[in-house]
Amino acid sequence: MNLQGMSPPGARAFADALTSTQREFLADAARRANAEPPLHLNTFWISGGGPAEPLQLGRMEPERAALLATLLPDCHFQANGETAGLHWQVLALPANERSTLLQAALEQCHARGLVHGWRKEAFAFWHHDCLVPPDDEHPPLLAVERAGFRFLGMRSHAVHINGFTPDGRLWCGRRALTKATDPGMLDNVTAGGLPAGESPLGCALRELQEEAGAVLEDARSLHDAGLVRTARMDAGGWHDETLLVYNWACADGWEPANQDGEVAGFVCLNAAQTFAQIEAGAFTQDAVASLARGLGLL
């Protein structure tokens, strides 16, 4: 087992309490969380910047692509070839203008009741194969409402934190019933989408405070465990996300307290209890993938 990134002793103790069969099950579950897109989805391309090849933005249902073609200027379908799909010819425009145009189209879709979970918060998109967000010298291609990413099938980023106690247990949050996705399911102690303009570490620290009531004066208790990709169809559309995973060494005796209403409660589970809940389907797919990444199983 690869222990890189598993610095907290509690993470090692948790992993040691799992059988080899359980570890293999978790690794397989994490791999299954990264599905291939259905063939019927239309690819959404951005092009028009001269001789450069078009860049993939996302994947969406054909009826959504047809609607978007009527809402976005310089947008048309290409029927054949490797870049068949919906082409939006605005690469020559500045990033802020692209963002404004796409945001306006998404707002029209939202007004028609087609985009759910509207948050009035922007996500950034750099390119389809972007794993870790680049530095400030590489601005995003565009930034729009986060709910629009799933509607358009654009890849987003999120931060997920595995909170391990010193004796090898795992703090888990139960998602509020008001959440747009996976309401009532067990999740990491803290997890949240990465807003435009925020660093992964900054997002992790903020989410820990908002969701679990933890204020870290010393971020060295957070250990970068790498990343994992998840992708699947759900009610909102094609969900395609890179999860930036941290293992957190929780202080002995610490207990989480939600501050923002997004978590219904918390449970602290040992390895056997966690595995039983995962096997029963009580955890979100993203939480399972984040745990497998944090334990070095991928």
Coordinates of C-alpha atoms in Angstrom, one line a residue:
M1 CA 0.0 0.0 0.0
N2 CA 1.3 3.4 -0.9
L3 CA 1.4 5.5 2.3
Q4 CA 2.5 8.8 0.6
G5 CA 0.4 11.6 2.0
M6 CA -0.8 9.5 4.9
S7 CA 1.2 11.4 7.5
P8 CA -1.3 11.5 10.4
P9 CA -0.8 8.5 12.7
G10 CA -4.5 8.1 12.8
A11 CA -4.7 7.5 9.1
R12 CA -2.1 4.7 9.4
A13 CA -4.0 3.2 12.3
F14 CA -7.2 3.3 10.3
A15 CA -5.6 1.7 7.3
D16 CA -4.0 -1.0 9.4
A17 CA -7.4 -2.0 10.8
L18 CA -8.7 -2.8 7.3
T19 CA -8.3 -6.3 5.8
S20 CA -6.7 -6.6 2.4
T21 CA -10.1 -7.5 1.0
Q22 CA -11.6 -4.4 2.5
R23 CA -8.8 -2.3 1.0
E24 CA -9.4 -3.8 -2.4
F25 CA -13.1 -3.2 -2.1
L26 CA -12.5 0.5 -1.3
A27 CA -10.1 0.9 -4.2
D28 CA -12.5 -0.7 -6.6
A29 CA -15.3 1.5 -5.4
A30 CA -13.2 4.6 -5.9
R31 CA -12.3 3.6 -9.5
R32 CA -16.0 2.9 -10.2
A33 CA -16.7 6.5 -9.1
N34 CA -14.9 7.7 -12.2
A35 CA -17.3 6.5 -15.0
E36 CA -17.1 7.0 -18.7
P37 CA -19.6 9.6 -20.1
P38 CA -22.6 8.1 -21.9
L39 CA -22.3 8.1 -25.7
H40 CA -25.4 10.1 -26.3
L41 CA -24.1 13.3 -24.6
N42 CA -23.1 16.2 -26.9
T43 CA -19.6 17.5 -26.5
F44 CA -19.4 21.2 -25.8
W45 CA -16.3 22.9 -27.5
I46 CA -14.9 26.4 -27.4
S47 CA -13.1 27.5 -30.5
G48 CA -12.5 30.5 -32.7
G49 CA -9.1 31.6 -31.6
G50 CA -7.4 31.3 -35.0
P51 CA -5.8 28.0 -36.2
A52 CA -5.7 26.5 -32.7
E53 CA -7.6 23.2 -32.2
P54 CA -11.0 23.6 -30.3
L55 CA -10.9 23.0 -26.6
Q56 CA -13.4 20.8 -24.8
L57 CA -15.6 22.5 -22.3
G58 CA -18.1 19.9 -21.3
R59 CA -20.7 17.3 -22.1
M60 CA -24.4 17.7 -22.0
E61 CA -27.8 16.2 -23.0
P62 CA -28.7 16.9 -26.6
E63 CA -31.7 19.0 -25.7
R64 CA -29.5 21.2 -23.5
A65 CA -27.1 21.6 -26.3
A66 CA -29.9 22.6 -28.7
L67 CA -31.1 25.2 -26.2
L68 CA -27.6 26.6 -25.6
A69 CA -27.1 27.0 -29.3
T70 CA -30.1 29.5 -29.3
L71 CA -28.8 31.4 -26.2
L72 CA -25.1 31.8 -26.9
P73 CA -23.9 34.0 -29.8
D74 CA -21.5 32.4 -32.3
C75 CA -22.6 28.9 -31.3
H76 CA -23.3 26.2 -33.8
F77 CA -23.3 22.4 -34.3
Q78 CA -20.7 20.4 -36.1
A79 CA -22.0 17.1 -37.2
N80 CA -19.0 15.0 -38.0
G81 CA -15.4 14.4 -37.1
E82 CA -13.4 14.1 -33.9
T83 CA -14.8 17.4 -32.7
A84 CA -18.4 16.8 -33.5
G85 CA -20.7 18.6 -31.1
L86 CA -21.6 22.2 -30.1
H87 CA -19.0 24.8 -31.0
W88 CA -18.8 28.1 -29.3
Q89 CA -16.5 30.4 -31.3
V90 CA -15.4 32.9 -28.7
L91 CA -11.7 32.0 -27.9
A92 CA -10.7 35.4 -29.4
L93 CA -12.7 37.2 -26.7
P94 CA -11.2 38.1 -23.3
A95 CA -12.0 35.7 -20.5
N96 CA -14.3 38.1 -18.7
E97 CA -16.4 38.5 -21.8
R98 CA -16.7 34.7 -22.3
S99 CA -17.7 34.4 -18.7
T100 CA -20.4 37.1 -19.0
L101 CA -21.9 35.5 -22.1
L102 CA -22.0 32.0 -20.6
Q103 CA -23.3 33.2 -17.3
A104 CA -26.2 35.1 -19.0
A105 CA -27.1 31.9 -20.9
L106 CA -27.1 29.9 -17.7
E107 CA -29.3 32.5 -15.9
Q108 CA -31.8 32.1 -18.7
C109 CA -31.7 28.3 -18.3
H110 CA -32.1 28.7 -14.5
A111 CA -35.1 31.0 -15.0
R112 CA -36.7 28.2 -17.0
G113 CA -36.2 25.8 -14.1
L114 CA -33.5 23.8 -15.8
V115 CA -30.5 24.5 -13.6
H116 CA -30.9 23.3 -10.0
G117 CA -29.0 24.1 -6.9
W118 CA -28.2 27.7 -7.9
R119 CA -25.6 29.0 -5.4
K120 CA -24.7 32.5 -6.7
E121 CA -21.1 31.4 -6.5
A122 CA -18.7 31.0 -9.4
F123 CA -16.4 28.1 -10.2
A124 CA -13.4 28.5 -12.5
F125 CA -12.6 26.5 -15.6
W126 CA -9.0 26.3 -16.9
H127 CA -9.2 23.4 -19.4
H128 CA -10.8 19.9 -19.6
D129 CA -7.7 18.1 -18.4
C130 CA -6.8 20.5 -15.5
L131 CA -6.0 18.5 -12.4
V132 CA -4.6 20.9 -9.9
P133 CA -5.6 24.6 -10.3
P134 CA -2.6 26.5 -11.7
D135 CA -1.1 29.6 -10.1
D136 CA -2.3 33.2 -10.5
E137 CA -0.1 33.6 -13.6
H138 CA -2.5 31.2 -15.5
P139 CA -6.0 32.7 -15.3
P140 CA -9.0 30.5 -16.0
L141 CA -10.6 30.3 -19.4
L142 CA -13.8 31.4 -17.8
A143 CA -15.7 31.5 -14.5
V144 CA -19.5 31.0 -14.1
E145 CA -22.2 29.9 -11.6
R146 CA -21.2 26.6 -10.0
A147 CA -24.5 24.9 -10.7
G148 CA -23.9 25.5 -14.4
F149 CA -20.9 23.2 -14.3
R150 CA -23.0 20.1 -13.8
F151 CA -25.6 21.4 -16.2
L152 CA -23.0 21.8 -18.9
G153 CA -20.8 18.8 -17.9
M154 CA -17.8 21.0 -17.2
R155 CA -15.0 19.7 -15.0
S156 CA -14.8 21.4 -11.6
H157 CA -12.6 21.1 -8.5
A158 CA -13.5 20.4 -4.9
V159 CA -11.6 20.0 -1.6
H160 CA -12.3 16.9 0.6
I161 CA -10.9 16.3 4.0
N162 CA -10.5 13.0 5.8
G163 CA -10.5 13.8 9.6
F164 CA -8.7 11.1 11.5
T165 CA -8.5 10.9 15.3
P166 CA -5.2 9.9 17.0
D167 CA -6.6 6.4 17.7
G168 CA -7.5 5.7 14.1
R169 CA -11.2 6.6 13.9
L170 CA -12.8 8.8 11.2
W171 CA -15.0 11.8 11.7
C172 CA -17.8 11.9 9.1
G173 CA -20.5 14.4 8.4
R174 CA -24.1 13.7 7.4
R175 CA -25.2 16.0 4.6
A176 CA -28.2 18.1 5.4
L177 CA -31.5 17.1 3.8
T178 CA -31.6 20.5 2.1
K179 CA -28.5 19.8 0.0
A180 CA -29.1 19.7 -3.7
T181 CA -27.0 16.6 -4.2
D182 CA -26.8 13.5 -1.9
P183 CA -29.0 14.8 0.9
G184 CA -28.8 12.8 4.1
M185 CA -25.8 10.7 3.0
L186 CA -22.5 10.4 5.0
D187 CA -19.6 12.4 3.7
N188 CA -16.1 13.5 4.7
V189 CA -15.8 15.6 7.8
T190 CA -15.5 18.6 5.4
A191 CA -16.0 18.8 1.7
G192 CA -16.7 21.7 -0.6
G193 CA -16.4 23.0 -4.1
L194 CA -13.4 25.2 -4.9
P195 CA -14.7 28.7 -5.7
A196 CA -13.1 30.9 -8.4
G197 CA -10.2 32.8 -6.9
E198 CA -9.6 30.7 -3.9
S199 CA -6.6 28.4 -3.3
P200 CA -7.2 24.7 -2.4
L201 CA -5.6 25.2 1.1
G202 CA -7.6 28.4 1.6
C203 CA -10.8 26.5 0.7
A204 CA -9.9 23.6 3.1
L205 CA -9.4 26.0 6.0
R206 CA -12.6 27.9 5.3
E207 CA -14.7 24.8 4.9
L208 CA -13.3 23.3 8.1
Q209 CA -14.4 26.4 10.0
E210 CA -17.8 26.6 8.2
E211 CA -18.8 23.0 8.2
A212 CA -17.0 21.6 11.3
G213 CA -16.3 24.6 13.5
A214 CA -12.6 24.0 13.4
V215 CA -10.3 27.0 13.3
L216 CA -6.7 25.9 12.4
E217 CA -4.0 28.3 13.6
D218 CA -1.4 25.8 12.3
A219 CA -2.2 24.3 8.9
R220 CA 0.5 21.7 9.4
S221 CA -2.1 19.2 10.7
L222 CA -3.4 19.1 7.1
H223 CA -1.5 16.7 4.9
D224 CA -1.9 16.8 1.1
A225 CA -3.0 13.3 0.1
G226 CA -3.2 13.9 -3.7
L227 CA -6.2 13.9 -5.9
V228 CA -8.8 11.7 -7.4
R229 CA -11.3 12.2 -10.2
T230 CA -15.0 11.3 -10.1
A231 CA -17.5 11.4 -12.9
R232 CA -21.1 10.2 -13.2
M233 CA -24.5 11.1 -14.5
D234 CA -27.0 12.5 -11.9
A235 CA -30.1 14.6 -12.0
G236 CA -28.2 17.8 -12.5
G237 CA -26.3 16.5 -15.5
W238 CA -22.8 15.1 -16.1
H239 CA -20.8 15.5 -12.9
D240 CA -17.1 15.6 -13.6
E241 CA -14.8 16.7 -10.8
T242 CA -11.3 16.6 -9.5
L243 CA -11.2 16.1 -5.7
L244 CA -8.2 17.6 -3.9
V245 CA -7.8 15.4 -0.9
Y246 CA -6.3 16.3 2.5
N247 CA -5.8 14.0 5.6
W248 CA -6.3 15.9 8.8
A249 CA -4.9 15.0 12.2
C250 CA -7.8 15.9 14.5
A251 CA -6.9 16.9 18.0
D252 CA -7.6 14.3 20.7
G253 CA -11.0 15.0 22.2
W254 CA -12.1 17.5 19.4
E255 CA -15.7 17.3 18.2
P256 CA -17.1 19.0 15.1
A257 CA -19.9 21.6 15.3
N258 CA -21.5 22.7 12.0
Q259 CA -21.7 26.5 11.4
D260 CA -23.4 26.9 8.0
G261 CA -26.4 24.5 8.1
E262 CA -25.0 22.2 5.4
V263 CA -24.3 19.3 7.8
A264 CA -27.1 17.6 9.8
G265 CA -24.7 16.0 12.2
F266 CA -21.4 14.1 12.7
V267 CA -20.4 10.5 13.6
C268 CA -17.0 9.2 14.5
L269 CA -16.5 5.7 13.1
N270 CA -13.8 3.1 13.4
A271 CA -12.5 1.3 10.3
A272 CA -14.9 -1.6 10.6
Q273 CA -17.9 0.7 11.1
T274 CA -16.9 2.9 8.2
F275 CA -16.5 0.0 5.9
A276 CA -19.9 -1.4 6.9
Q277 CA -21.5 1.9 6.1
I278 CA -19.7 2.2 2.8
E279 CA -20.7 -1.4 1.9
A280 CA -24.3 -0.5 2.7
G281 CA -24.2 2.5 0.3
A282 CA -24.5 5.1 3.1
F283 CA -21.5 7.2 1.9
T284 CA -21.3 9.5 -1.1
Q285 CA -19.2 8.2 -4.0
D286 CA -16.9 11.3 -3.6
A287 CA -16.3 10.5 0.1
V288 CA -15.4 6.9 -0.7
A289 CA -13.0 8.0 -3.4
S290 CA -11.5 10.6 -1.1
L291 CA -11.0 8.1 1.6
A292 CA -9.4 5.6 -0.7
R293 CA -7.0 8.3 -2.0
G294 CA -6.2 9.4 1.6
L295 CA -5.4 5.8 2.6
G296 CA -3.0 5.4 -0.4
L297 CA -5.2 2.7 -2.0
L298 CA -5.1 4.3 -5.5

